[in-house]
mmCIF file of C-alpha atoms in Angstrom:
data_model
loop_
_atom_site.group_PDB
_atom_site.id
_atom_site.type_symbol
_atom_site.label_atom_id
_atom_site.label_comp_id
_atom_site.label_asym_id
_atom_site.label_seq_id
_atom_site.Cartn_x
_atom_site.Cartn_y
_atom_site.Cartn_z
ATOM 1 C CA MET H 27 161.683 -36.544 61.215
ATOM 2 C CA SER H 28 162.906 -37.606 57.728
ATOM 3 C CA ALA H 29 159.992 -40.354 57.148
ATOM 4 C CA GLU H 30 156.287 -39.838 57.283
ATOM 5 C CA PRO H 31 154.935 -41.005 60.267
ATOM 6 C CA THR H 32 152.065 -43.501 60.414
ATOM 7 C CA ALA H 33 148.809 -43.820 61.899
ATOM 8 C CA PRO H 34 149.721 -43.961 65.417
ATOM 9 C CA ALA H 35 149.683 -47.201 67.488
ATOM 10 C CA ALA H 36 147.890 -48.333 70.518
ATOM 11 C CA THR H 37 150.271 -47.259 73.836
ATOM 12 C CA ASN H 38 152.047 -50.348 74.602
ATOM 13 C CA ALA H 39 151.284 -51.758 78.275
ATOM 14 C CA THR H 40 154.958 -52.152 78.312
ATOM 15 C CA PRO H 41 157.068 -49.575 78.537
ATOM 16 C CA LEU H 42 160.124 -49.097 75.493
ATOM 17 C CA ARG H 43 163.103 -48.855 78.221
ATOM 18 C CA ILE H 44 165.278 -45.423 76.794
ATOM 19 C CA GLY H 45 168.629 -46.160 78.559
ATOM 20 C CA THR H 46 170.566 -42.723 79.215
ATOM 21 C CA ARG H 47 173.186 -41.286 81.168
ATOM 22 C CA ARG H 48 172.073 -39.482 84.262
ATOM 23 C CA SER H 49 173.301 -35.603 83.289
ATOM 24 C CA ALA H 50 171.057 -33.059 82.788
ATOM 25 C CA LEU H 51 171.803 -32.886 79.180
ATOM 26 C CA ALA H 52 171.873 -36.511 78.759
ATOM 27 C CA THR H 53 168.491 -36.802 80.377
ATOM 28 C CA THR H 54 167.145 -34.248 77.768
ATOM 29 C CA GLN H 55 168.033 -35.690 74.856
ATOM 30 C CA SER H 56 166.696 -38.946 75.891
ATOM 31 C CA GLY H 57 163.730 -37.293 76.636
ATOM 32 C CA HIS H 58 163.410 -35.580 73.134
ATOM 33 C CA VAL H 59 163.738 -38.864 71.643
ATOM 34 C CA ALA H 60 161.052 -40.526 73.746
ATOM 35 C CA ASP H 61 158.375 -37.652 73.167
ATOM 36 C CA ALA H 62 159.891 -38.444 69.570
ATOM 37 C CA ILE H 63 159.016 -42.016 69.366
ATOM 38 C CA THR H 64 155.514 -41.290 71.246
ATOM 39 C CA ALA H 65 154.698 -38.794 68.826
ATOM 40 C CA ALA H 66 155.560 -41.157 65.826
ATOM 41 C CA THR H 67 153.938 -44.563 66.757
ATOM 42 C CA GLY H 68 152.153 -43.919 69.612
ATOM 43 C CA VAL H 69 154.197 -46.044 71.671
ATOM 44 C CA ALA H 70 155.347 -45.764 75.103
ATOM 45 C CA THR H 71 157.838 -45.087 76.775
ATOM 46 C CA GLU H 72 160.444 -44.761 79.838
ATOM 47 C CA LEU H 73 163.709 -43.060 81.204
ATOM 48 C CA VAL H 74 166.263 -46.101 82.945
ATOM 49 C CA GLU H 75 169.630 -43.594 83.851
ATOM 50 C CA ILE H 76 173.031 -45.617 83.306
ATOM 51 C CA THR H 77 176.454 -44.229 85.048
ATOM 52 C CA THR H 78 179.026 -44.304 82.405
ATOM 53 C CA ASP H 79 182.682 -44.971 83.353
ATOM 54 C CA GLY H 80 182.821 -41.071 82.031
ATOM 55 C CA ASP H 81 180.446 -40.080 84.867
ATOM 56 C CA ARG H 82 182.769 -41.295 87.140
ATOM 57 C CA SER H 83 185.864 -40.146 85.544
ATOM 58 C CA GLN H 84 184.611 -36.703 85.176
ATOM 59 C CA ALA H 85 183.225 -36.654 89.007
ATOM 60 C CA ALA H 86 186.687 -37.311 89.856
ATOM 61 C CA GLY H 87 188.017 -34.869 87.680
ATOM 62 C CA THR H 88 190.421 -37.468 85.568
ATOM 63 C CA PRO H 89 191.699 -36.167 82.521
ATOM 64 C CA LEU H 90 190.153 -37.477 79.060
ATOM 65 C CA ALA H 91 191.593 -37.659 76.414
ATOM 66 C CA GLY H 92 193.377 -39.968 73.293
ATOM 67 C CA ALA H 93 191.938 -43.093 72.304
ATOM 68 C CA ALA H 94 191.369 -44.515 75.925
ATOM 69 C CA SER H 95 188.744 -41.952 76.263
ATOM 70 C CA THR H 96 186.552 -43.334 73.187
ATOM 71 C CA GLY H 97 183.262 -45.450 74.221
ATOM 72 C CA VAL H 98 183.487 -44.065 78.122
ATOM 73 C CA PHE H 99 180.419 -42.493 77.553
ATOM 74 C CA VAL H 100 178.924 -45.476 75.826
ATOM 75 C CA SER H 101 179.924 -48.645 77.133
ATOM 76 C CA ALA H 102 177.532 -48.818 80.276
ATOM 77 C CA LEU H 103 175.041 -48.036 78.484
ATOM 78 C CA ARG H 104 175.707 -50.867 75.658
ATOM 79 C CA GLU H 105 176.197 -53.429 78.096
ATOM 80 C CA ALA H 106 173.006 -52.843 79.622
ATOM 81 C CA LEU H 107 171.260 -53.131 76.160
ATOM 82 C CA LEU H 108 172.551 -56.468 75.760
ATOM 83 C CA ALA H 109 171.839 -57.644 78.710
ATOM 84 C CA GLY H 110 167.632 -56.209 77.924
ATOM 85 C CA ASP H 111 168.264 -54.162 81.117
ATOM 86 C CA ILE H 112 167.303 -51.732 78.618
ATOM 87 C CA ASP H 113 165.211 -51.360 75.301
ATOM 88 C CA VAL H 114 166.871 -48.335 73.305
ATOM 89 C CA ALA H 115 170.202 -46.801 74.480
ATOM 90 C CA VAL H 116 170.338 -42.522 73.488
ATOM 91 C CA HIS H 117 174.224 -41.554 73.185
ATOM 92 C CA SER H 118 175.528 -38.235 72.149
ATOM 93 C CA LEU H 119 177.070 -39.469 68.391
ATOM 94 C CA LYS H 120 180.442 -37.916 68.690
ATOM 95 C CA ASP H 121 180.927 -40.467 72.021
ATOM 96 C CA LEU H 122 180.365 -43.058 69.658
ATOM 97 C CA PRO H 123 183.118 -45.278 68.514
ATOM 98 C CA THR H 124 183.417 -46.047 65.131
ATOM 99 C CA TYR H 125 183.358 -49.498 65.234
ATOM 100 C CA PRO H 126 180.242 -51.109 64.909
ATOM 101 C CA ALA H 127 179.271 -53.099 68.361
ATOM 102 C CA ALA H 128 178.251 -57.047 67.710
ATOM 103 C CA GLY H 129 175.062 -57.340 68.398
ATOM 104 C CA LEU H 130 173.912 -53.920 68.240
ATOM 105 C CA VAL H 131 172.375 -51.319 65.044
ATOM 106 C CA LEU H 132 172.225 -47.813 64.776
ATOM 107 C CA ALA H 133 168.802 -47.601 64.513
ATOM 108 C CA ALA H 134 168.461 -43.992 63.956
ATOM 109 C CA VAL H 135 170.162 -40.516 63.669
ATOM 110 C CA PRO H 136 167.164 -37.865 64.306
ATOM 111 C CA VAL H 137 167.836 -34.664 62.391
ATOM 112 C CA ARG H 138 170.438 -33.239 63.599
ATOM 113 C CA GLU H 139 171.474 -29.812 66.323
ATOM 114 C CA ASP H 140 173.474 -26.862 65.212
ATOM 115 C CA SER H 141 177.136 -28.598 65.392
ATOM 116 C CA ARG H 142 179.313 -25.621 65.846
ATOM 117 C CA ASP H 143 180.827 -24.734 68.952
ATOM 118 C CA VAL H 144 180.133 -21.709 71.220
ATOM 119 C CA VAL H 145 182.194 -19.517 73.519
ATOM 120 C CA VAL H 146 181.314 -18.455 77.138
ATOM 121 C CA ALA H 147 183.283 -15.510 78.841
ATOM 122 C CA ARG H 148 183.248 -13.186 80.924
ATOM 123 C CA ASP H 149 181.962 -9.430 80.640
ATOM 124 C CA GLY H 150 179.876 -11.117 76.893
ATOM 125 C CA LEU H 151 183.516 -10.829 75.086
ATOM 126 C CA THR H 152 183.987 -13.131 72.210
ATOM 127 C CA LEU H 153 187.370 -15.111 72.008
ATOM 128 C CA GLY H 154 189.168 -12.305 69.422
ATOM 129 C CA GLU H 155 188.034 -9.492 71.757
ATOM 130 C CA LEU H 156 189.793 -11.781 75.007
ATOM 131 C CA PRO H 157 193.079 -10.158 75.990
ATOM 132 C CA PRO H 158 196.316 -12.639 75.594
ATOM 133 C CA GLY H 159 197.292 -14.972 79.077
ATOM 134 C CA SER H 160 193.350 -15.673 78.880
ATOM 135 C CA ARG H 161 192.146 -18.548 81.171
ATOM 136 C CA VAL H 162 190.178 -20.626 78.684
ATOM 137 C CA GLY H 163 188.930 -24.287 79.569
ATOM 138 C CA THR H 164 188.656 -26.880 77.370
ATOM 139 C CA GLY H 165 188.650 -30.707 77.404
ATOM 140 C CA SER H 166 188.943 -31.125 74.643
ATOM 141 C CA PRO H 167 192.261 -31.365 72.580
ATOM 142 C CA ARG H 168 190.612 -30.679 69.052
ATOM 143 C CA ARG H 169 189.673 -27.463 70.279
ATOM 144 C CA VAL H 170 192.881 -26.844 72.620
ATOM 145 C CA ALA H 171 194.565 -27.326 69.152
ATOM 146 C CA GLN H 172 192.612 -25.024 67.068
ATOM 147 C CA ILE H 173 191.855 -22.253 69.412
ATOM 148 C CA HIS H 174 196.224 -22.265 69.450
ATOM 149 C CA ALA H 175 195.928 -21.914 66.082
ATOM 150 C CA LEU H 176 194.292 -18.869 65.344
ATOM 151 C CA GLY H 177 196.692 -17.192 66.976
ATOM 152 C CA LEU H 178 195.216 -15.397 70.002
ATOM 153 C CA GLY H 179 198.035 -15.942 72.708
ATOM 154 C CA LEU H 180 195.431 -17.326 74.975
ATOM 155 C CA GLU H 181 195.814 -20.107 77.783
ATOM 156 C CA LEU H 182 193.729 -22.954 76.962
ATOM 157 C CA VAL H 183 192.882 -24.972 80.849
ATOM 158 C CA GLY H 184 192.026 -27.794 81.056
ATOM 159 C CA LEU H 185 188.070 -29.005 82.210
ATOM 160 C CA ARG H 186 185.294 -31.753 82.350
ATOM 161 C CA GLY H 187 182.337 -31.267 84.330
ATOM 162 C CA ASN H 188 178.939 -30.965 83.093
ATOM 163 C CA VAL H 189 177.317 -27.637 82.173
ATOM 164 C CA ASP H 190 176.828 -26.055 85.089
ATOM 165 C CA THR H 191 180.515 -26.749 86.458
ATOM 166 C CA ARG H 192 181.889 -25.015 83.252
ATOM 167 C CA ILE H 193 179.968 -22.470 83.069
ATOM 168 C CA GLY H 194 180.302 -22.165 86.732
ATOM 169 C CA ARG H 195 183.803 -21.511 86.486
ATOM 170 C CA VAL H 196 183.256 -17.945 84.098
ATOM 171 C CA ARG H 197 180.536 -16.783 86.370
ATOM 172 C CA SER H 198 183.100 -17.514 89.583
ATOM 173 C CA GLY H 199 186.241 -15.626 87.853
ATOM 174 C CA GLU H 200 188.427 -19.056 87.681
ATOM 175 C CA LEU H 201 188.269 -18.781 83.945
ATOM 176 C CA ASP H 202 187.671 -16.368 81.286
ATOM 177 C CA ALA H 203 185.585 -18.026 79.156
ATOM 178 C CA VAL H 204 184.853 -21.789 78.436
ATOM 179 C CA VAL H 205 184.255 -23.630 74.713
ATOM 180 C CA LEU H 206 181.070 -25.892 74.999
ATOM 181 C CA ALA H 207 179.030 -27.818 72.381
ATOM 182 C CA ARG H 208 176.159 -25.171 71.014
ATOM 183 C CA ALA H 209 173.807 -28.244 70.539
ATOM 184 C CA GLY H 210 174.619 -28.627 74.187
ATOM 185 C CA LEU H 211 173.170 -25.259 75.271
ATOM 186 C CA ALA H 212 170.442 -25.560 72.694
ATOM 187 C CA ARG H 213 168.768 -28.795 74.218
ATOM 188 C CA LEU H 214 169.360 -27.342 77.766
ATOM 189 C CA GLY H 215 167.159 -24.161 76.421
ATOM 190 C CA ARG H 216 170.936 -21.988 77.613
ATOM 191 C CA LEU H 217 171.647 -21.232 73.999
ATOM 192 C CA GLU H 218 171.790 -17.039 74.773
ATOM 193 C CA GLU H 219 174.856 -17.864 77.759
ATOM 194 C CA ALA H 220 176.569 -17.979 74.912
ATOM 195 C CA THR H 221 178.359 -14.884 73.562
ATOM 196 C CA GLU H 222 179.904 -16.114 70.307
ATOM 197 C CA VAL H 223 179.592 -18.601 68.076
ATOM 198 C CA LEU H 224 182.210 -20.241 66.613
ATOM 199 C CA ASP H 225 182.833 -19.902 62.452
ATOM 200 C CA PRO H 226 183.871 -23.643 60.850
ATOM 201 C CA LEU H 227 186.207 -21.984 59.376
ATOM 202 C CA GLN H 228 188.080 -21.231 62.490
ATOM 203 C CA VAL H 229 187.545 -24.143 64.465
ATOM 204 C CA LEU H 230 185.760 -27.008 63.164
ATOM 205 C CA PRO H 231 183.612 -29.534 65.197
ATOM 206 C CA ALA H 232 184.327 -32.845 66.413
ATOM 207 C CA PRO H 233 182.765 -35.486 63.627
ATOM 208 C CA GLY H 234 178.949 -36.359 64.873
ATOM 209 C CA GLN H 235 178.450 -33.381 67.076
ATOM 210 C CA GLY H 236 175.360 -32.125 67.627
ATOM 211 C CA ALA H 237 173.495 -35.368 66.566
ATOM 212 C CA LEU H 238 172.077 -37.872 68.501
ATOM 213 C CA ALA H 239 172.838 -41.999 68.237
ATOM 214 C CA VAL H 240 169.682 -44.213 68.624
ATOM 215 C CA GLU H 241 170.819 -48.297 69.274
ATOM 216 C CA CYS H 242 168.733 -50.696 69.746
ATOM 217 C CA ARG H 243 169.677 -55.282 69.661
ATOM 218 C CA ALA H 244 170.538 -56.382 66.677
ATOM 219 C CA ASP H 245 167.455 -58.733 66.775
ATOM 220 C CA ASP H 246 165.192 -56.782 67.662
ATOM 221 C CA ALA H 247 163.302 -56.159 64.884
ATOM 222 C CA ALA H 248 159.907 -54.708 66.672
ATOM 223 C CA THR H 249 161.905 -51.789 68.159
ATOM 224 C CA HIS H 250 163.918 -51.608 65.454
ATOM 225 C CA GLU H 251 161.007 -50.754 63.461
ATOM 226 C CA VAL H 252 159.348 -48.198 65.643
ATOM 227 C CA LEU H 253 162.831 -46.192 65.620
ATOM 228 C CA ARG H 254 162.806 -46.265 62.180
ATOM 229 C CA HIS H 255 160.657 -43.525 62.303
ATOM 230 C CA LEU H 256 163.288 -40.960 63.502
ATOM 231 C CA ASP H 257 165.690 -41.601 61.462
ATOM 232 C CA HIS H 258 166.477 -38.363 59.178
ATOM 233 C CA PRO H 259 168.939 -39.751 55.794
ATOM 234 C CA ASP H 260 170.767 -36.138 55.730
ATOM 235 C CA THR H 261 172.069 -36.260 58.679
ATOM 236 C CA ARG H 262 173.023 -39.805 58.363
ATOM 237 C CA ALA H 263 174.692 -39.627 55.239
ATOM 238 C CA ALA H 264 176.782 -36.241 56.838
ATOM 239 C CA VAL H 265 177.594 -37.759 59.754
ATOM 240 C CA ALA H 266 178.615 -41.298 57.679
ATOM 241 C CA ALA H 267 181.349 -38.740 55.962
ATOM 242 C CA GLU H 268 182.523 -37.376 59.770
ATOM 243 C CA ARG H 269 182.969 -40.319 61.022
ATOM 244 C CA ALA H 270 184.423 -42.278 58.193
ATOM 245 C CA THR H 271 187.544 -39.715 57.907
ATOM 246 C CA LEU H 272 187.566 -40.291 61.757
ATOM 247 C CA ALA H 273 187.763 -43.766 61.669
ATOM 248 C CA ARG H 274 190.749 -43.634 58.999
ATOM 249 C CA LEU H 275 192.559 -40.982 60.441
ATOM 250 C CA GLU H 276 192.376 -42.978 63.618
ATOM 251 C CA GLY H 277 194.387 -45.896 62.056
ATOM 252 C CA GLY H 278 196.966 -43.579 61.074
ATOM 253 C CA CYS H 279 197.881 -40.820 63.480
ATOM 254 C CA SER H 280 196.558 -40.052 66.684
ATOM 255 C CA ALA H 281 196.215 -35.977 66.033
ATOM 256 C CA PRO H 282 193.142 -33.644 66.891
ATOM 257 C CA ILE H 283 190.527 -33.744 64.225
ATOM 258 C CA GLY H 284 187.504 -31.816 63.060
ATOM 259 C CA ALA H 285 185.537 -32.412 60.242
ATOM 260 C CA LEU H 286 181.930 -31.185 59.471
ATOM 261 C CA CYS H 287 180.001 -32.407 56.342
ATOM 262 C CA ASP H 288 176.835 -30.502 54.627
ATOM 263 C CA LEU H 289 174.054 -31.679 52.231
ATOM 264 C CA VAL H 290 173.922 -28.858 49.839
ATOM 265 C CA GLU H 291 172.364 -28.050 46.803
ATOM 266 C CA GLY H 292 174.891 -28.831 43.680
ATOM 267 C CA GLU H 293 174.195 -28.134 39.936
ATOM 268 C CA GLU H 294 172.572 -30.803 39.386
ATOM 269 C CA GLY H 295 171.243 -31.626 42.565
ATOM 270 C CA PRO H 296 172.129 -32.312 46.301
ATOM 271 C CA GLU H 297 175.819 -33.257 47.019
ATOM 272 C CA LEU H 298 177.547 -33.576 50.369
ATOM 273 C CA TRP H 299 180.613 -31.218 50.952
ATOM 274 C CA LEU H 300 183.271 -32.556 53.212
ATOM 275 C CA ARG H 301 185.337 -30.793 55.642
ATOM 276 C CA ALA H 302 188.484 -31.774 57.724
ATOM 277 C CA VAL H 303 191.102 -31.031 59.579
ATOM 278 C CA ALA H 304 193.590 -32.843 61.460
ATOM 279 C CA LEU H 305 196.314 -30.492 63.602
ATOM 280 C CA SER H 306 199.415 -31.064 65.831
ATOM 281 C CA ASN H 307 198.859 -30.886 69.582
ATOM 282 C CA ASP H 308 199.990 -27.466 69.978
ATOM 283 C CA GLY H 309 197.992 -25.997 66.211
ATOM 284 C CA SER H 310 201.541 -25.297 65.064
ATOM 285 C CA LEU H 311 200.936 -28.087 61.812
ATOM 286 C CA SER H 312 198.002 -29.080 60.245
ATOM 287 C CA VAL H 313 196.925 -30.601 57.563
ATOM 288 C CA ARG H 314 193.293 -29.670 56.441
ATOM 289 C CA ARG H 315 191.650 -30.520 53.287
ATOM 290 C CA ALA H 316 187.291 -30.802 51.564
ATOM 291 C CA ALA H 317 185.809 -32.737 49.318
ATOM 292 C CA SER H 318 182.358 -33.042 47.596
ATOM 293 C CA ASN H 319 179.933 -35.865 46.295
ATOM 294 C CA ALA H 320 176.558 -35.627 44.216
ATOM 295 C CA LEU H 321 174.214 -37.713 45.282
ATOM 296 C CA PRO H 322 171.310 -39.988 43.093
ATOM 297 C CA VAL H 323 167.796 -39.501 43.691
ATOM 298 C CA GLY H 324 166.449 -40.809 46.740
ATOM 299 C CA ALA H 325 168.502 -41.329 50.103
ATOM 300 C CA ALA H 326 168.778 -44.931 49.753
ATOM 301 C CA GLN H 327 172.763 -44.886 49.079
ATOM 302 C CA TRP H 328 173.537 -41.579 51.008
ATOM 303 C CA GLU H 329 174.721 -43.204 53.811
ATOM 304 C CA GLN H 330 177.635 -45.140 52.371
ATOM 305 C CA ILE H 331 178.549 -42.714 49.667
ATOM 306 C CA GLY H 332 179.041 -40.046 52.899
ATOM 307 C CA ALA H 333 181.001 -43.352 53.622
ATOM 308 C CA ARG H 334 183.101 -43.545 51.156
ATOM 309 C CA LEU H 335 183.873 -40.161 50.313
ATOM 310 C CA GLY H 336 184.946 -39.583 54.185
ATOM 311 C CA THR H 337 187.617 -42.621 53.096
ATOM 312 C CA GLU H 338 189.152 -40.806 50.619
ATOM 313 C CA LEU H 339 189.250 -38.040 52.108
ATOM 314 C CA ALA H 340 191.061 -39.609 54.878
ATOM 315 C CA GLU H 341 192.949 -41.313 52.246
ATOM 316 C CA GLU H 342 194.115 -38.272 50.960
ATOM 317 C CA MET H 343 194.566 -36.131 54.275
ATOM 318 C CA LEU H 344 197.481 -39.002 55.357
ATOM 319 C CA ALA H 345 199.500 -38.448 52.177
ATOM 320 C CA ALA H 346 199.695 -35.013 52.734
ATOM 321 C CA GLY H 347 201.002 -35.745 55.825
ATOM 322 C CA ALA H 348 198.549 -36.281 58.746
ATOM 323 C CA GLY H 349 200.044 -38.822 60.312
ATOM 324 C CA ASP H 350 203.879 -37.177 61.416
ATOM 325 C CA LEU H 351 201.930 -34.381 62.856
ATOM 326 C CA ASP H 352 203.598 -35.000 66.279
ATOM 327 C CA GLU H 353 206.485 -36.245 65.128
ATOM 328 C CA PRO H 354 209.681 -35.431 67.184
ATOM 329 C CA PRO H 355 211.069 -32.322 66.139
ATOM 330 C CA ASP H 356 214.140 -32.450 63.854
ATOM 331 C CA PRO H 357 216.917 -31.337 66.709
ATOM 332 C CA GLY H 358 219.273 -29.234 63.340
ATOM 333 C CA PRO H 359 222.448 -29.806 61.679
ATOM 334 C CA GLY H 360 224.866 -30.036 64.395
ATOM 335 C CA PRO H 361 228.503 -29.204 63.805
ATOM 336 C CA ILE H 362 229.144 -29.571 59.876
ATOM 337 C CA PRO H 363 231.510 -32.686 59.194
ATOM 338 C CA PRO H 364 234.056 -31.984 56.321
ATOM 339 C CA ALA H 365 232.713 -33.059 52.656
ATOM 340 C CA ASP H 366 234.630 -36.755 53.007
ATOM 341 C CA ASP H 367 233.854 -37.737 55.756
ATOM 342 C CA PRO H 368 231.960 -41.165 56.169
ATOM 343 C CA ALA H 369 229.185 -39.825 58.996
ATOM 344 C CA ASN H 370 228.008 -36.663 56.463
ATOM 345 C CA PRO H 371 224.841 -37.311 55.535
ATOM 346 C CA SER H 372 224.169 -34.622 53.085
ATOM 347 C CA SER H 373 226.924 -36.336 50.723
ATOM 348 C CA HIS H 374 224.772 -39.734 50.815
ATOM 349 C CA PRO H 375 222.400 -40.401 48.207
ATOM 350 C CA SER H 376 219.925 -41.317 50.247
ATOM 351 C CA ALA H 377 219.852 -37.682 52.031
ATOM 352 C CA ARG H 378 215.975 -36.276 51.713
ATOM 353 C CA SER H 379 214.261 -33.079 53.099
ATOM 354 C CA ALA H 380 211.663 -33.524 55.041
ATOM 355 C CA GLU H 381 208.081 -31.552 54.471
ATOM 356 C CA VAL H 382 206.390 -29.209 57.291
ATOM 357 C CA HIS H 383 202.468 -28.874 57.335
ATOM 358 C CA THR H 384 201.522 -25.174 58.135
ATOM 359 C CA PRO H 385 198.004 -23.920 58.790
#
């Protein structure tokens, strides 16, 4: 953690109630947060399991994609927090909507796990080793678009469910591979099941992937002070840049989006290096950009600098056509009318050509 922990306080008689989804991954993540709270402050904790709309739709096998999916794993936890049923909510940060929630504060972003995607494939294969036509499972339009863009001839199959369910479809032979977040396997102690870690040059992760978001009520100063010990300024600044990119692009397009920001050592000190991509759903078109920004000594302004960097990069991407990647295709020219025919658009002064963006 970024802050030096103070001497542990006496354990509270009433434990801090930490809300979590019921899945094995969610309870593991929340358990890590609970352990970190107690180690840093001596405050006792207990986990409170809550079922979200995302869990219910996942159990039903309902596809999850598009704007309607935003926050489906988050809303029930936030409602419980605002109602006072829990004191803290722990989310996978990539599930968190980019707009603020009234009455709540993002009190801590703990140090991030590796944000990359991984492949779990039959026979220990990598994506590149799978024969064309192999069936690869993922529920993420971002992964689908970027894997299509690799030109490997793979069949992408919609997939939901917990880690066991997804990997089980490979073990059963129903699928040849699945693509998952590395962080989830690492937290579950199952990283050895990955057959390949995907290079971000091939597949950029989701904004915020690998990071956790720890929320409390905005008026709960005591809990906020406890959670302050878990906050990691490097991670908070990086995910602020990624989420600002996503927020601005969401306002101008509905394309699959990947983003990754790293804090690196530049010539004059630390700096943020941000990469992002927006793609058409089939991966045939894309807009990719990168940008960096130096950071001042001390972390007080890093989050704001990251957010500004992300917004500026997204504006550049929109200017380059990121909002037009899935526009209906031009049907092409029909019969060419005579040059003096008023229906001939090429003779009109306003005639213009379209710009095409390719990977």
